[in-house]
Coordinates of C-alpha atoms and ligand atoms in Angstrom, one line a residue:
X1 CA 139.2 102.0 109.9
X2 CA 138.5 98.9 111.9
X3 CA 136.4 99.3 115.1
X4 CA 137.3 95.7 116.3
X5 CA 138.4 95.6 119.9
X6 CA 137.1 99.1 120.6
X7 CA 134.0 100.5 122.3
X8 CA 131.5 101.7 119.7
X9 CA 129.3 104.7 120.3
X10 CA 126.0 104.5 118.5
X11 CA 122.3 105.1 118.7
X12 CA 119.9 102.7 120.5
X13 CA 116.3 102.9 121.5
X14 CA 116.3 102.4 125.3
X15 CA 113.3 101.3 127.3
X16 CA 113.7 103.1 130.7
X17 CA 110.4 102.1 132.2
X18 CA 107.6 99.7 131.5
X19 CA 105.1 101.0 129.0
X20 CA 106.9 104.3 128.4
X21 CA 107.9 105.3 124.9
X22 CA 111.5 104.2 124.0
X23 CA 114.1 107.0 123.9
X24 CA 116.8 107.2 121.4
X25 CA 120.1 107.5 123.2
X26 CA 123.8 107.5 122.4
X27 CA 125.1 104.4 124.1
X28 CA 128.4 102.5 124.3
X29 CA 128.7 99.0 123.0
X30 CA 131.7 97.0 124.4
X31 CA 133.6 94.6 122.1
X32 CA 132.5 91.0 121.9
X33 CA 134.0 88.6 124.4
X34 CA 134.7 84.8 124.1
X35 CA 132.1 83.2 121.8
X36 CA 130.4 86.5 121.1
X37 CA 129.8 88.5 117.9
X38 CA 129.2 92.2 117.5
X39 CA 126.7 92.9 114.8
X40 CA 125.8 96.1 112.9
X41 CA 122.0 95.9 112.8
X42 CA 120.5 97.3 109.6
X43 CA 116.8 96.3 110.0
X44 CA 114.6 95.3 112.8
X45 CA 110.9 94.8 113.3
X46 CA 108.6 94.6 116.2
X47 CA 107.0 91.3 117.3
X48 CA 104.3 91.0 120.0
X49 CA 106.8 89.3 122.4
X50 CA 108.7 92.7 122.6
X51 CA 105.5 94.4 123.6
X52 CA 104.9 91.8 126.4
X53 CA 108.3 92.6 127.9
X54 CA 108.0 96.3 127.4
X55 CA 104.6 96.5 129.0
X56 CA 105.9 94.0 131.6
X57 CA 102.4 93.1 132.8
X58 CA 103.0 90.1 135.2
X59 CA 106.7 89.8 134.2
X60 CA 109.7 90.8 136.3
X61 CA 110.7 94.3 135.3
X62 CA 114.2 94.7 134.0
X63 CA 115.1 98.3 133.0
X64 CA 116.8 100.1 131.4
X65 CA 116.7 97.6 128.6
X66 CA 117.2 97.4 124.9
X67 CA 114.4 95.2 123.4
X68 CA 114.2 93.8 119.9
X69 CA 114.8 90.3 118.4
X70 CA 113.5 90.3 114.8
X71 CA 116.4 91.7 112.8
X72 CA 119.1 91.4 110.2
X73 CA 122.6 92.8 110.0
X74 CA 126.3 92.4 109.2
X75 CA 129.1 91.1 111.5
X76 CA 131.4 94.0 112.7
X77 CA 133.8 91.9 114.7
X78 CA 134.0 88.6 116.5
X79 CA 135.3 87.5 119.9
X80 CA 137.8 84.8 120.9
X81 CA 136.9 81.3 119.8
X82 CA 134.5 82.3 117.1
X83 CA 135.6 80.4 114.0
X84 CA 132.6 80.1 111.8
X85 CA 131.8 83.9 111.4
X86 CA 133.9 86.8 110.3
X87 CA 133.5 90.6 109.8
X88 CA 131.2 91.3 106.8
X89 CA 129.1 88.2 107.1
X90 CA 125.4 88.7 106.6
X91 CA 123.4 87.4 109.6
X92 CA 120.1 87.0 111.4
X93 CA 120.3 87.2 115.2
X94 CA 118.0 84.6 116.7
X95 CA 116.3 84.9 120.1
X96 CA 116.9 81.3 120.9
X97 CA 120.2 79.5 120.2
X98 CA 121.9 76.3 119.1
X99 CA 125.1 75.5 120.9
X100 CA 125.5 72.3 118.8
X101 CA 126.9 70.4 121.9
X102 CA 124.2 69.9 124.5
X103 CA 121.8 67.0 124.9
X104 CA 119.1 68.8 122.9
X105 CA 121.3 70.1 120.1
X106 CA 122.6 66.5 119.6
X107 CA 119.2 64.8 119.9
X108 CA 117.5 63.7 116.7
X109 CA 114.2 64.2 118.5
X110 CA 114.6 67.7 119.8
X111 CA 115.1 70.7 117.5
X112 CA 115.6 73.9 119.4
X113 CA 115.5 73.5 123.2
X114 CA 119.2 74.1 123.6
X115 CA 120.3 73.7 127.2
X116 CA 122.7 76.6 127.0
X117 CA 121.0 79.1 124.7
X118 CA 117.2 78.4 124.9
X119 CA 115.3 81.7 125.1
X120 CA 115.5 83.4 128.4
X121 CA 113.4 86.5 128.8
X122 CA 114.5 87.2 132.4
X123 CA 118.2 87.3 131.8
X124 CA 119.5 90.7 130.9
X125 CA 123.3 90.0 130.8
X126 CA 125.7 88.0 128.7
X127 CA 126.5 84.4 129.7
X128 CA 130.3 84.8 129.5
X129 CA 130.7 87.1 132.5
X130 CA 127.2 87.9 133.7
X131 CA 127.6 91.5 132.6
X132 CA 126.0 93.8 129.9
X133 CA 127.8 95.0 126.8
X134 CA 125.7 98.2 126.7
X135 CA 126.1 101.2 128.8
X136 CA 125.2 105.0 129.0
X137 CA 127.8 107.0 130.9
X138 CA 128.9 103.9 132.8
X139 CA 125.3 102.8 133.7
X140 CA 124.7 99.3 132.4
X141 CA 121.7 98.7 130.1
X142 CA 120.2 95.2 130.1
X143 CA 119.9 92.9 127.1
X144 CA 116.7 91.2 125.9
X145 CA 116.6 87.5 124.8
X146 CA 120.3 87.8 123.9
X147 CA 119.6 89.9 120.8
X148 CA 118.7 93.5 121.7
X149 CA 118.3 94.6 118.1
X150 CA 116.8 98.1 118.8
X151 CA 120.5 99.3 118.7
X152 CA 122.7 100.1 115.7
X153 CA 125.3 97.7 117.2
X154 CA 124.6 94.7 119.4
X155 CA 126.6 91.8 120.9
X156 CA 125.1 88.3 120.6
X157 CA 126.4 84.8 121.6
X158 CA 127.7 83.1 118.4
X159 CA 125.1 80.3 119.0
X160 CA 122.4 82.8 118.4
X161 CA 123.6 83.9 115.0
X162 CA 122.5 82.4 111.7
X163 CA 124.9 83.2 108.8
X164 CA 122.9 83.7 105.6
X165 CA 123.5 84.0 101.9
X166 CA 125.0 87.5 101.2
X167 CA 122.6 87.9 98.2
X168 CA 119.6 87.9 100.5
X169 CA 118.0 91.4 100.7
X170 CA 118.4 92.1 104.5
X171 CA 115.2 94.1 104.8
X172 CA 113.1 91.4 103.2
X173 CA 114.6 88.5 105.2
X174 CA 114.4 90.3 108.5
X175 CA 111.0 88.8 109.5
X176 CA 112.4 85.3 108.8
X177 CA 114.4 85.7 112.1
X178 CA 111.2 85.4 114.2
X179 CA 107.6 85.8 113.0
X180 CA 107.8 84.0 109.6
X181 CA 109.7 81.0 110.8
X182 CA 107.6 80.8 114.0
X183 CA 104.3 80.7 112.1
X184 CA 105.3 79.0 108.8
X185 CA 107.3 76.3 110.6
X186 CA 104.4 75.6 113.1
X187 CA 102.3 74.6 110.1
X188 CA 104.8 73.0 107.7
X189 CA 107.0 71.3 110.3
X190 CA 104.5 70.5 113.1
X191 CA 100.8 70.6 112.1
X192 CA 101.8 69.1 108.6
X193 CA 98.4 69.4 106.9
X194 CA 98.0 67.0 104.0
X195 CA 97.0 68.2 100.6
X196 CA 93.2 68.9 100.5
X197 CA 92.8 69.1 104.3
X198 CA 91.1 71.9 106.3
X199 CA 93.1 74.2 108.5
X200 CA 92.0 76.8 111.1
X201 CA 94.4 79.7 112.0
X202 CA 93.7 81.6 115.2
X203 CA 95.2 85.1 115.2
X204 CA 96.1 87.1 112.1
X205 CA 99.2 88.9 113.1
X206 CA 102.4 88.2 111.1
X207 CA 102.9 84.9 113.0
X208 CA 99.3 83.7 112.2
X209 CA 99.5 84.8 108.5
X210 CA 102.8 83.0 108.1
X211 CA 101.1 79.9 109.5
X212 CA 98.3 80.5 106.9
X213 CA 100.9 80.7 104.2
X214 CA 102.2 77.4 105.4
X215 CA 98.7 75.9 105.0
X216 CA 98.4 77.3 101.5
X217 CA 101.8 75.9 100.5
X218 CA 100.8 72.5 101.9
X219 CA 97.8 72.6 99.7
X220 CA 95.0 73.0 102.3
X221 CA 91.5 73.1 100.7
X222 CA 90.0 75.5 103.3
X223 CA 91.9 77.9 105.5
X224 CA 89.6 79.3 108.2
X225 CA 90.9 82.4 110.0
X226 CA 89.7 83.4 113.4
X227 CA 90.4 86.9 114.9
X228 CA 88.6 89.3 117.2
X229 CA 89.9 92.3 115.2
X230 CA 87.8 92.8 112.0
X231 CA 90.6 95.1 110.7
X232 CA 92.8 92.1 110.3
X233 CA 90.5 90.4 107.8
X234 CA 91.1 93.0 105.0
X235 CA 94.9 92.5 105.2
X236 CA 94.5 88.7 105.5
X237 CA 92.6 88.5 102.1
X238 CA 96.0 88.6 100.4
X239 CA 97.0 85.4 102.1
X240 CA 94.9 82.7 100.6
X241 CA 92.5 82.5 103.5
X242 CA 89.1 81.2 102.4
X243 CA 86.9 82.0 105.4
X244 CA 86.9 84.5 108.3
X245 CA 85.3 83.9 111.7
X246 CA 85.0 86.6 114.3
X247 CA 84.1 85.0 117.7
X248 CA 82.3 88.2 118.7
X249 CA 79.7 87.6 115.9
X250 CA 78.4 84.5 117.6
X251 CA 76.7 83.7 120.8
X252 CA 78.3 80.3 121.1
X253 CA 81.9 79.2 121.5
X254 CA 83.9 79.6 118.3
X255 CA 85.0 76.0 118.4
X256 CA 81.3 75.0 118.0
X257 CA 81.0 77.4 115.0
X258 CA 84.0 75.8 113.3
X259 CA 82.8 72.2 114.0
X260 CA 79.5 73.1 112.3
X261 CA 81.2 74.8 109.4
X262 CA 83.3 71.7 108.7
X263 CA 81.0 68.9 109.5
X264 CA 82.9 67.7 112.6
X265 CA 86.0 69.9 112.9
X266 CA 89.1 71.0 111.0
X267 CA 91.9 68.6 110.3
X268 CA 94.6 71.0 111.7
X269 CA 94.6 74.2 113.7
X270 CA 97.4 76.6 114.6
X271 CA 97.0 79.1 117.4
X272 CA 98.9 82.3 117.1
X273 CA 97.2 84.7 119.5
X274 CA 98.7 84.3 123.0
X275 CA 95.1 84.1 124.4
X276 CA 94.5 81.0 126.5
X277 CA 90.8 81.0 125.5
X278 CA 91.8 80.9 121.8
X279 CA 94.2 78.0 122.6
X280 CA 91.4 76.0 124.1
X281 CA 89.1 76.8 121.1
X282 CA 91.9 75.9 118.7
X283 CA 92.2 72.5 120.3
X284 CA 88.5 71.8 120.6
X285 CA 87.8 72.7 117.0
X286 CA 89.9 69.9 115.5
X287 CA 88.2 66.7 114.2
X288 CA 88.2 63.7 116.5
X289 CA 90.1 60.7 115.3
X290 CA 93.0 62.6 113.6
X291 CA 92.9 66.3 114.3
X292 CA 96.1 68.1 115.3
X293 CA 96.2 71.4 117.1
X294 CA 99.5 73.4 117.4
X295 CA 99.9 76.1 120.0
X296 CA 102.3 79.0 119.2
X297 CA 101.2 82.1 121.1
X298 CA 102.9 83.1 124.3
X299 CA 100.4 82.9 127.2
X300 CA 100.1 85.1 130.3
X301 CA 102.2 84.1 133.2
X302 CA 99.3 82.6 135.3
X303 CA 97.2 81.1 132.4
X304 CA 96.1 77.5 132.6
X305 CA 94.9 75.4 129.7
X306 CA 91.7 73.5 130.6
X307 CA 89.9 71.0 128.5
X308 CA 88.0 67.7 129.2
X309 CA 90.4 64.8 128.9
X310 CA 87.8 63.0 126.7
X311 CA 88.8 65.5 124.0
X312 CA 92.3 63.9 123.9
X313 CA 91.0 60.3 124.4
X314 CA 89.0 60.7 121.3
X315 CA 92.3 60.8 119.3
X316 CA 92.9 64.5 119.0
X317 CA 96.6 65.6 119.3
X318 CA 97.7 68.8 121.1
X319 CA 101.2 70.1 120.4
X320 CA 103.2 73.2 121.0
X321 CA 105.8 74.6 118.6
X322 CA 108.7 76.8 119.5
X323 CA 110.3 78.8 116.7
X324 CA 108.5 76.7 114.1
X325 CA 110.5 73.7 115.2
X326 CA 113.5 75.0 113.3
X327 CA 117.1 74.7 114.5
X328 CA 118.3 78.3 114.5
X329 CA 121.9 78.0 113.1
X330 CA 121.4 74.9 111.0
X331 CA 118.0 75.5 109.4
X332 CA 117.6 79.2 109.1
X333 CA 120.3 79.7 106.4
X334 CA 118.5 77.0 104.4
X335 CA 115.2 78.7 104.8
X336 CA 116.7 81.9 103.5
X337 CA 118.2 80.0 100.5
X338 CA 114.8 78.5 99.8
X339 CA 113.2 82.0 99.9
X340 CA 115.8 83.3 97.4
X341 CA 115.2 80.3 95.1
X342 CA 111.5 80.9 95.3
X343 CA 111.0 77.4 96.7
X344 CA 109.4 78.6 100.0
X345 CA 106.3 79.9 98.2
X346 CA 106.4 83.1 100.4
X347 CA 106.2 86.7 99.3
X348 CA 107.8 88.7 102.1
X349 CA 106.4 92.0 100.8
X350 CA 103.0 91.0 102.0
X351 CA 104.2 91.0 105.6
X352 CA 106.1 94.3 105.5
X353 CA 103.2 96.8 105.6
X354 CA 105.0 99.8 107.1
X355 CA 108.5 101.2 107.4
X356 CA 109.9 104.0 109.6
X357 CA 113.4 105.5 110.3
X358 CA 115.0 104.5 113.6
X359 CA 114.1 107.8 115.3
X360 CA 110.4 106.9 114.8
X361 CA 110.5 103.5 116.4
X362 CA 107.7 104.3 118.8
X363 CA 105.3 104.5 115.8
X364 CA 105.9 100.7 115.3
X365 CA 104.7 100.2 118.9
X366 CA 101.6 102.3 118.2
X367 CA 100.7 100.4 115.1
X368 CA 101.0 97.0 116.9
X369 CA 99.1 98.2 119.9
X370 CA 96.3 99.4 117.5
X371 CA 96.4 96.1 115.5
X372 CA 97.2 98.0 112.3
X373 CA 99.4 96.3 109.6
X374 CA 101.7 93.4 110.1
X375 CA 105.4 94.1 110.3
X376 CA 106.8 97.7 110.5
X377 CA 110.3 97.7 109.2
X378 CA 112.6 99.9 111.3
X379 CA 115.6 101.2 109.3
X380 CA 118.5 101.7 111.8
X381 CA 120.7 103.5 109.3
X382 CA 118.0 106.0 108.3
Ligands
NAD1 P1 100.0 90.2 116.8 O1 99.5 91.0 118.0 O2 100.4 90.9 115.6 O3 98.8 89.2 116.4 C1 98.0 88.5 117.3 C2 96.5 88.5 116.8 O4 95.7 87.6 117.6 C3 95.8 89.8 116.7 O5 95.3 90.1 115.4 C4 94.7 89.7 117.8 O6 93.5 90.5 117.4 C5 94.4 88.2 117.7 N1 93.8 87.7 118.9 C6 94.0 88.0 120.2 N2 93.2 87.3 121.1 C7 92.4 86.5 120.3 C8 91.4 85.6 120.5 N3 91.0 85.3 121.8 N4 90.7 85.0 119.5 C9 91.1 85.3 118.2 N5 92.1 86.2 117.9 C10 92.7 86.8 118.9 O7 101.1 89.2 117.3 P2 102.3 88.4 116.5 O8 103.5 89.1 116.5 O9 101.7 87.8 115.2 O10 102.5 87.1 117.6 C11 101.5 86.2 117.8 C12 101.8 85.4 119.0 O11 102.9 84.5 118.8 C13 102.2 86.2 120.3 O12 101.6 85.6 121.4 C14 103.7 86.1 120.3 O13 104.2 86.3 121.6 C15 103.8 84.6 119.9 N6 105.2 84.2 119.4 C16 105.5 82.9 119.7 C17 106.8 82.4 119.3 C18 107.1 81.0 119.5 O14 108.2 80.6 119.1 N7 106.2 80.1 120.0 C19 107.6 83.3 118.6 C20 107.2 84.6 118.3 C21 106.0 85.0 118.7
ZN2 ZN1 122.5 73.3 122.8

């Protein structure tokens, strides 16, 4: 029986307060409105950005809220004006959108800074009417980055939905919707190491290891990984990394260590930590004359990046990459196709180190807070 046009009652993991375990509740999900899509989420994983907005240190609190943005699912119904999606389509919701009409979406030089649907972590409502589609006994529950995937059903703007090949296994491609594209794209689309070049990767979570995979696929000769957590090094050995550096093992800045190890600096570096200190080190460890550093991590609200301007004058390049420089609706279906055709060079199983049924979603938070494993796949139907 079709549920289109009706309110759906389902389970969601609701964050009632900053830093408190999520609680599984029965919620009501309203039908999608104009330019919206209601999606049955089958798999979701936790990315560090969810943790920032759950802990809410320094960010404006917005609770109760349904977090979650790395996910995969199937379209249940579509709202008015949605022509390119229909019930049954396999999709990845994306935390940042592509309206295909604004100055950014039409620009050849901009990839994913859409004026209408660019990520907005502070907005907890839908654009169409400024209201939420989630409620518990009439009390509204706020959305998160337009995706809110810690719910069996969610409502997303059509511009934040990538329609993918129905043959793609939805559990395996789930991390493509955030962590994989963010890291892999930062290397292959932005840092662009040439074959034989040296690359430093700062931060060995899923984003950093996806960036390391990008370096391996590009043919880097040395991939030097930097992390403060030695537990990460064991996991990272499966990812083609050639050397590990823990800044805590040295009594000088890690950029000096890397400059010495490489006779002048690495050719490329990609920062995936969110620590401003690591961002500065990542920039200062690239070779003068040609080195390129790409920042990916999300900094704290009052962080400031400080380096001597001479470091730039001596022909180093500092860049930032958002969502791996991919266009969400246009590029992501192609990335999934490449993964299926084994052209991406990525083994998704290496990233999915844990899995839990929906009721145990808080375990995924514990694992990430302890720095154990990479992605924990949460099964919403289990
Ligand atoms: P994660 O917590 O799994 O991994 C981060 C790693 O960085 C950890 O292993 C940690 O030990 C390490 N680290 C922290 N401070 C460090 C330092 N000073 N030096 C060296 N290593 C350090 O997180 P993740 O899910 O892989 O995400 C990584 C970052 O990417 C986060 O900041 C996240 O918010 C950000 N992110 C950015 C985008 C984007 O589009 N730019 C998208 C998704 C995630
Ligand atoms: Zn746009």
